[in-house]
Every structure is written in structure tokens, then in C-alpha cells.
Coordinates of C-alpha atoms and ligand atoms in Angstrom, one line a residue:
X23 CA 205.0 165.3 -36.2
X24 CA 205.6 162.0 -34.4
X25 CA 203.3 159.0 -35.0
X26 CA 202.0 159.1 -31.5
X27 CA 200.8 162.7 -31.9
X28 CA 198.1 161.4 -34.3
X29 CA 196.6 159.2 -31.6
X30 CA 194.0 161.0 -29.5
X31 CA 193.7 159.0 -26.3
X32 CA 191.3 159.5 -23.4
X33 CA 193.6 159.1 -20.4
X34 CA 190.8 158.2 -18.0
X35 CA 189.5 155.5 -20.3
X36 CA 193.0 154.2 -20.9
X37 CA 193.8 154.1 -17.2
X38 CA 190.6 152.5 -16.0
X39 CA 190.3 149.9 -18.7
X40 CA 193.9 148.8 -18.2
X41 CA 192.9 147.9 -14.7
X42 CA 189.6 146.3 -15.7
X43 CA 191.4 144.1 -18.2
X44 CA 194.1 143.1 -15.7
X45 CA 191.4 142.2 -13.2
X46 CA 189.5 140.2 -15.8
X47 CA 192.6 138.3 -16.9
X48 CA 193.4 137.4 -13.3
X49 CA 189.9 136.0 -12.8
X50 CA 190.0 134.0 -16.1
X51 CA 193.3 132.5 -15.1
X52 CA 192.3 131.8 -11.5
X53 CA 189.2 129.9 -12.7
X54 CA 190.9 128.3 -15.8
X55 CA 188.0 129.5 -17.9
X56 CA 187.7 127.5 -21.1
X57 CA 187.3 128.8 -24.7
X58 CA 183.7 127.4 -24.8
X59 CA 182.9 129.2 -21.5
X60 CA 184.4 132.5 -22.6
X61 CA 182.4 132.4 -25.9
X62 CA 179.2 131.6 -23.9
X63 CA 179.9 134.6 -21.7
X64 CA 180.4 136.9 -24.8
X65 CA 177.1 135.5 -26.3
X66 CA 175.4 136.2 -23.0
X67 CA 176.5 139.8 -22.9
X68 CA 175.4 140.3 -26.5
X69 CA 172.0 139.1 -25.5
X70 CA 171.9 141.5 -22.5
X71 CA 172.6 144.3 -24.9
X72 CA 169.9 143.1 -27.4
X73 CA 167.4 143.1 -24.6
X74 CA 168.5 146.5 -23.3
X75 CA 169.2 145.0 -19.9
X76 CA 172.7 146.4 -19.1
X77 CA 171.3 148.8 -16.5
X78 CA 169.3 145.9 -14.9
X79 CA 172.5 143.8 -14.9
X80 CA 174.4 146.6 -13.2
X81 CA 171.5 146.9 -10.6
X82 CA 171.3 143.2 -9.7
X83 CA 175.0 142.8 -9.4
X84 CA 174.9 145.7 -7.0
X85 CA 177.3 147.7 -9.2
X86 CA 174.8 150.6 -9.5
X87 CA 174.7 150.8 -5.7
X88 CA 178.5 151.0 -5.6
X89 CA 178.6 153.7 -8.3
X90 CA 175.9 155.7 -6.3
X91 CA 178.1 155.4 -3.2
X92 CA 181.2 156.5 -5.1
X93 CA 179.4 159.4 -6.8
X94 CA 177.7 161.0 -3.8
X95 CA 179.3 162.0 -0.5
X96 CA 178.3 159.4 2.0
X97 CA 176.2 160.1 5.1
X98 CA 176.0 163.9 4.9
X99 CA 173.4 164.6 7.5
X100 CA 172.5 168.0 5.9
X101 CA 171.3 166.5 2.6
X102 CA 168.9 163.7 1.7
X103 CA 170.6 160.5 0.8
X104 CA 170.7 159.6 -2.9
X105 CA 169.8 156.2 -4.4
X106 CA 170.0 154.4 -7.7
X107 CA 167.6 155.3 -10.5
X108 CA 167.0 151.8 -11.9
X109 CA 165.8 151.1 -15.5
X110 CA 162.1 152.0 -15.1
X111 CA 162.1 155.8 -15.3
X112 CA 160.1 157.1 -18.3
X113 CA 161.0 160.4 -19.9
X114 CA 158.3 163.2 -20.2
X115 CA 156.0 162.1 -17.3
X116 CA 152.8 164.1 -17.1
X117 CA 152.6 167.4 -15.1
X118 CA 150.2 167.0 -12.2
X119 CA 148.3 170.0 -10.9
X120 CA 147.4 170.5 -7.2
X121 CA 145.9 168.6 -5.4
X122 CA 148.4 166.2 -6.9
X123 CA 147.2 162.6 -7.5
X124 CA 149.5 160.5 -9.6
X125 CA 147.3 157.6 -10.6
X126 CA 143.9 156.7 -12.0
X127 CA 141.9 153.8 -10.8
X128 CA 141.7 151.0 -13.5
X129 CA 139.7 147.9 -14.2
X130 CA 140.8 145.1 -11.9
X131 CA 143.0 147.3 -9.7
X132 CA 144.0 145.4 -6.6
X133 CA 143.0 146.4 -3.1
X134 CA 145.4 148.7 -1.3
X135 CA 145.6 151.8 0.9
X136 CA 145.6 155.3 -0.4
X137 CA 148.8 157.0 0.7
X138 CA 149.5 160.8 1.0
X139 CA 153.2 161.6 0.9
X140 CA 154.1 165.1 2.0
X141 CA 157.1 167.1 3.1
X142 CA 159.2 170.2 2.3
X143 CA 162.0 170.7 -0.2
X144 CA 164.8 172.8 1.2
X145 CA 168.4 173.6 0.7
X146 CA 170.9 172.0 3.1
X147 CA 170.6 175.0 5.4
X148 CA 166.8 174.6 5.7
X149 CA 165.8 177.5 3.4
X150 CA 162.8 176.6 1.2
X151 CA 163.2 176.0 -2.5
X152 CA 159.8 177.1 -4.0
X153 CA 161.0 176.5 -7.5
X154 CA 161.7 172.8 -6.9
X155 CA 160.1 170.2 -9.2
X156 CA 159.5 166.7 -8.0
X157 CA 159.2 163.7 -10.3
X158 CA 157.8 160.4 -9.0
X159 CA 157.5 156.9 -10.3
X160 CA 156.4 153.7 -8.5
X161 CA 154.4 150.5 -8.7
X162 CA 150.8 150.5 -7.5
X163 CA 148.9 148.0 -5.3
X164 CA 149.4 145.2 -7.9
X165 CA 153.2 145.5 -7.7
X166 CA 153.6 146.3 -11.4
X167 CA 154.8 149.3 -13.3
X168 CA 152.5 150.8 -16.0
X169 CA 155.0 149.5 -18.6
X170 CA 154.4 145.9 -17.6
X171 CA 150.6 146.1 -17.0
X172 CA 148.4 146.7 -20.0
X173 CA 145.4 147.4 -17.7
X174 CA 146.9 150.6 -16.4
X175 CA 146.8 153.9 -18.3
X176 CA 150.1 155.1 -19.6
X177 CA 152.2 156.9 -17.0
X178 CA 150.0 155.6 -14.2
X179 CA 151.8 156.1 -10.8
X180 CA 154.1 158.6 -12.4
X181 CA 154.1 162.4 -12.5
X182 CA 155.9 165.7 -12.0
X183 CA 154.7 168.6 -9.9
X184 CA 155.8 171.7 -8.2
X185 CA 156.0 172.8 -4.5
X186 CA 154.5 175.8 -2.8
X187 CA 156.2 179.0 -1.6
X188 CA 157.4 177.3 1.5
X189 CA 158.8 174.3 -0.4
X190 CA 155.9 172.1 0.8
X191 CA 154.4 169.4 -1.3
X192 CA 151.9 166.6 -1.0
X193 CA 150.7 163.9 -3.5
X194 CA 148.2 161.2 -3.4
X195 CA 149.2 157.7 -4.4
X196 CA 148.7 154.2 -3.2
X197 CA 150.9 152.2 -0.9
X198 CA 153.2 150.3 -3.2
X199 CA 154.0 146.6 -2.7
X200 CA 157.2 144.6 -3.1
X201 CA 157.8 143.4 -6.7
X202 CA 160.2 141.4 -8.7
X203 CA 162.6 143.0 -11.2
X204 CA 162.0 141.7 -14.8
X205 CA 162.9 138.0 -14.9
X206 CA 161.9 137.0 -18.5
X207 CA 165.2 138.1 -20.2
X208 CA 168.9 137.2 -19.8
X209 CA 169.2 138.9 -16.4
X210 CA 166.4 136.7 -15.1
X211 CA 168.4 133.6 -16.3
X212 CA 171.5 135.0 -14.5
X213 CA 169.5 135.4 -11.2
X214 CA 168.4 131.8 -11.5
X215 CA 171.8 130.5 -12.2
X216 CA 173.4 132.2 -9.3
X217 CA 170.5 131.6 -6.9
X218 CA 169.6 135.2 -6.3
X219 CA 165.9 136.1 -5.7
X220 CA 164.5 138.9 -7.9
X221 CA 162.5 140.8 -5.2
X222 CA 162.7 144.5 -4.3
X223 CA 161.0 145.9 -1.2
X224 CA 158.1 148.4 -1.8
X225 CA 159.5 151.8 -2.6
X226 CA 158.7 155.1 -4.3
X227 CA 161.3 156.7 -6.7
X228 CA 161.9 160.5 -6.4
X229 CA 163.9 162.8 -8.8
X230 CA 164.1 166.4 -7.5
X231 CA 165.4 169.4 -9.3
X232 CA 165.9 173.0 -8.1
X233 CA 167.9 175.9 -9.4
X234 CA 171.4 176.2 -8.0
X235 CA 171.2 172.7 -6.5
X236 CA 172.4 169.2 -7.4
X237 CA 169.7 167.1 -8.8
X238 CA 168.7 164.3 -6.4
X239 CA 167.6 160.8 -7.4
X240 CA 166.5 158.7 -4.5
X241 CA 163.9 156.2 -3.2
X242 CA 161.7 156.0 -0.1
X243 CA 161.1 152.6 1.7
X244 CA 158.7 151.6 4.4
X245 CA 159.3 149.7 7.7
X246 CA 158.4 146.0 8.2
X247 CA 158.9 145.1 4.5
X248 CA 160.0 141.5 4.1
X249 CA 162.7 142.6 1.6
X250 CA 164.1 145.6 3.5
X251 CA 167.1 143.6 4.6
X252 CA 167.3 141.6 1.4
X253 CA 166.7 143.9 -1.6
X254 CA 167.9 142.1 -4.8
X255 CA 169.7 145.3 -5.9
X256 CA 170.9 146.2 -2.4
X257 CA 169.6 149.7 -2.5
X258 CA 168.0 150.2 0.9
X259 CA 169.5 152.8 3.1
X260 CA 168.2 153.1 6.7
X261 CA 168.1 156.9 6.3
X262 CA 165.5 156.5 3.5
X263 CA 163.0 154.3 5.4
X264 CA 160.0 156.4 6.4
X265 CA 157.2 155.5 8.8
X266 CA 153.6 155.1 7.5
X267 CA 150.7 156.1 9.7
X268 CA 147.2 154.6 9.1
X269 CA 144.2 156.9 9.6
X270 CA 140.8 155.3 10.4
X271 CA 139.0 158.3 12.0
X272 CA 135.7 159.1 10.3
X273 CA 136.3 162.8 10.5
X274 CA 139.7 162.5 8.9
X275 CA 138.3 160.3 6.1
X276 CA 135.6 162.9 5.5
X277 CA 138.1 165.7 5.3
X278 CA 140.0 163.7 2.6
X279 CA 136.8 162.8 0.8
X280 CA 137.5 159.1 1.3
X281 CA 135.3 156.2 2.5
X282 CA 138.0 153.8 3.6
X283 CA 141.2 154.2 5.8
X284 CA 144.2 155.9 4.3
X285 CA 147.9 156.2 5.1
X286 CA 150.3 159.2 5.4
X287 CA 154.0 159.3 5.2
X288 CA 156.3 162.3 5.7
X289 CA 159.4 162.8 3.6
X290 CA 161.4 166.1 3.8
X291 CA 164.0 166.6 1.1
X292 CA 167.2 168.6 1.5
X293 CA 169.3 169.3 -1.6
X294 CA 173.0 170.1 -1.8
X295 CA 173.8 173.5 -3.3
X296 CA 175.7 173.0 -6.6
X297 CA 179.4 173.6 -6.5
X298 CA 180.2 177.0 -8.1
X299 CA 182.0 176.8 -11.4
Ligands
BEZ24 C1 163.3 149.8 -9.8 O1 163.3 150.0 -8.6 O2 162.5 150.3 -10.5 C2 164.3 148.8 -10.3 C3 165.6 148.8 -9.9 C4 166.5 147.9 -10.4 C5 166.1 146.9 -11.3 C6 164.8 146.9 -11.7 C7 163.9 147.8 -11.2
FE25 FE1 161.2 150.6 -8.6

């Protein structure tokens, strides 16, 4: 047996990293990077790992958006556009029974509008997917995730739920607000050094699964947000911006059991059938 037969290589890794290294060397040469600068860069990346911020770094450098675009067929009008997941998904969110409400009020909760999001989950040909499961995570009216805000119950503004026989769903939440990605760690220092603001437009994250279909991870945005054109992770897609309607009519409020105006937003979801093996 020859010596090379003992070496198990991964061709894909070998091919891609060879190009990564060539590109890196070219940049280091072009900028005449010094030994001290290179060691500082390595120490910085070590810190990013220690703080578990590599996904965040990928997001704010808009690398996650590029990978999303490379991984999903662009602009297919028959399916809902995908978007990046970000680092704030939590495993094992609670199952929410109908009528679905994904939050509890908490001490000191900021003012905001109740929002009902509804739509249908279908296949790309429009046929309903009654077995679909929707998983939501978002910030509330204070602009903070449950993970960052000790006043909120665990898993607040998160939850999984099913759809009905026609693929229809509705859930009650509150209109989210723009917020900043975490800035207290090494990625926050990077943003400051390069002069990039940390804000994201208000959005709701969706993860949808249905048998025989590709899983979809996406986000919904709202018009007139000050950061719609200037998301720090560059993840806004025009196809994912959905109108919000405000309802002030007394009868509608009574039907919903509410005593102040509320908002609605429609978001139909079309999934791509999985490729057959
Ligand atoms: C988010 O939308 O949850 C998010 C995305 C990227 C970085 C931080 C947060
Ligand atoms: Fe988010």
C-alpha cells in the first residue's frame, strides 16, 4: 500500500480551504499585515469562540446572508423566500394550543400593539399542508429577547403550533420593535471599530416544517421601519415585508376580547417539495 493511501482526505474541504488560504495570503500581503497585527487577529478570533459569537460574526459581516442566497434558489415565485436563522433560536420551544398566543404579559412590559399574524401553509402548487408545524421566535414591545430580559418568563415570544385542515394558522403576539444585536462581546467591539451600527429592523422569525417538504427558515418584516434599508445583518428581502393593518373599531375589539386597538398581518407560506432521493 502506498503512503498516500493511508491519508483520508475530504476533497471538498481540501479544495475550498486551499482557495480560502490563497485569498487570505493575498490580503495579508496586500495590506502588509505585521506579526503583531496577525497575533491580535488570532487572539480576537479565540475570544469570539470563547463567547460563542461565531454565528453573530457571520451575521454582521453579512456572510450568513450570502450563504442563505447560495443555499436556496433565488426568487422562486412559487415558494416563500428563506432568510437567515441568526443566533437566538432556542431548542424545544413550548407547544402552544389554539387559540395560539405566544407570550405572557410581564411586570414592566412596555406599551405596544397586540398583533394577530395569520395565513395558510401550502405546497408550491397551493395544496394545503395540514400537518405543518410553525415555530416562531421574536422580541416583544421592549425590543429584547427573553434570553436578555430577566423580567420575561422563559420562552416568552416563542412557540410551536400546528395548522388546521386547510393549512390555516393564526397566532397572537405583539408588534416587535427594532433592536440591537448583542454589543457587549467581541463582535460589539468589531462593530465599533469598523463603524457599523448594531440595529436590526423589527421582525418575526419563522421555521416551518411539513412532511415531504424542505424546511423553511425565514423572517417577516414590516413597512416604514427605520432600519428596513439598513439592517446590520443585511437580511431584509422585499418579498418578506408584510403590511400591518390597525383595527380601532369597537365591534372588532369586542370580537377579539380586547379593550385597545390591535393590528393584523397576513403571511401565507409556500413550501418547496423535497427532492426525491
Ligand atoms: C436575530 O434576528 O435574532 C439576529 C440575527 C443576527 C444577529 C443577532 C440576532
Ligand atoms: Fe431576531
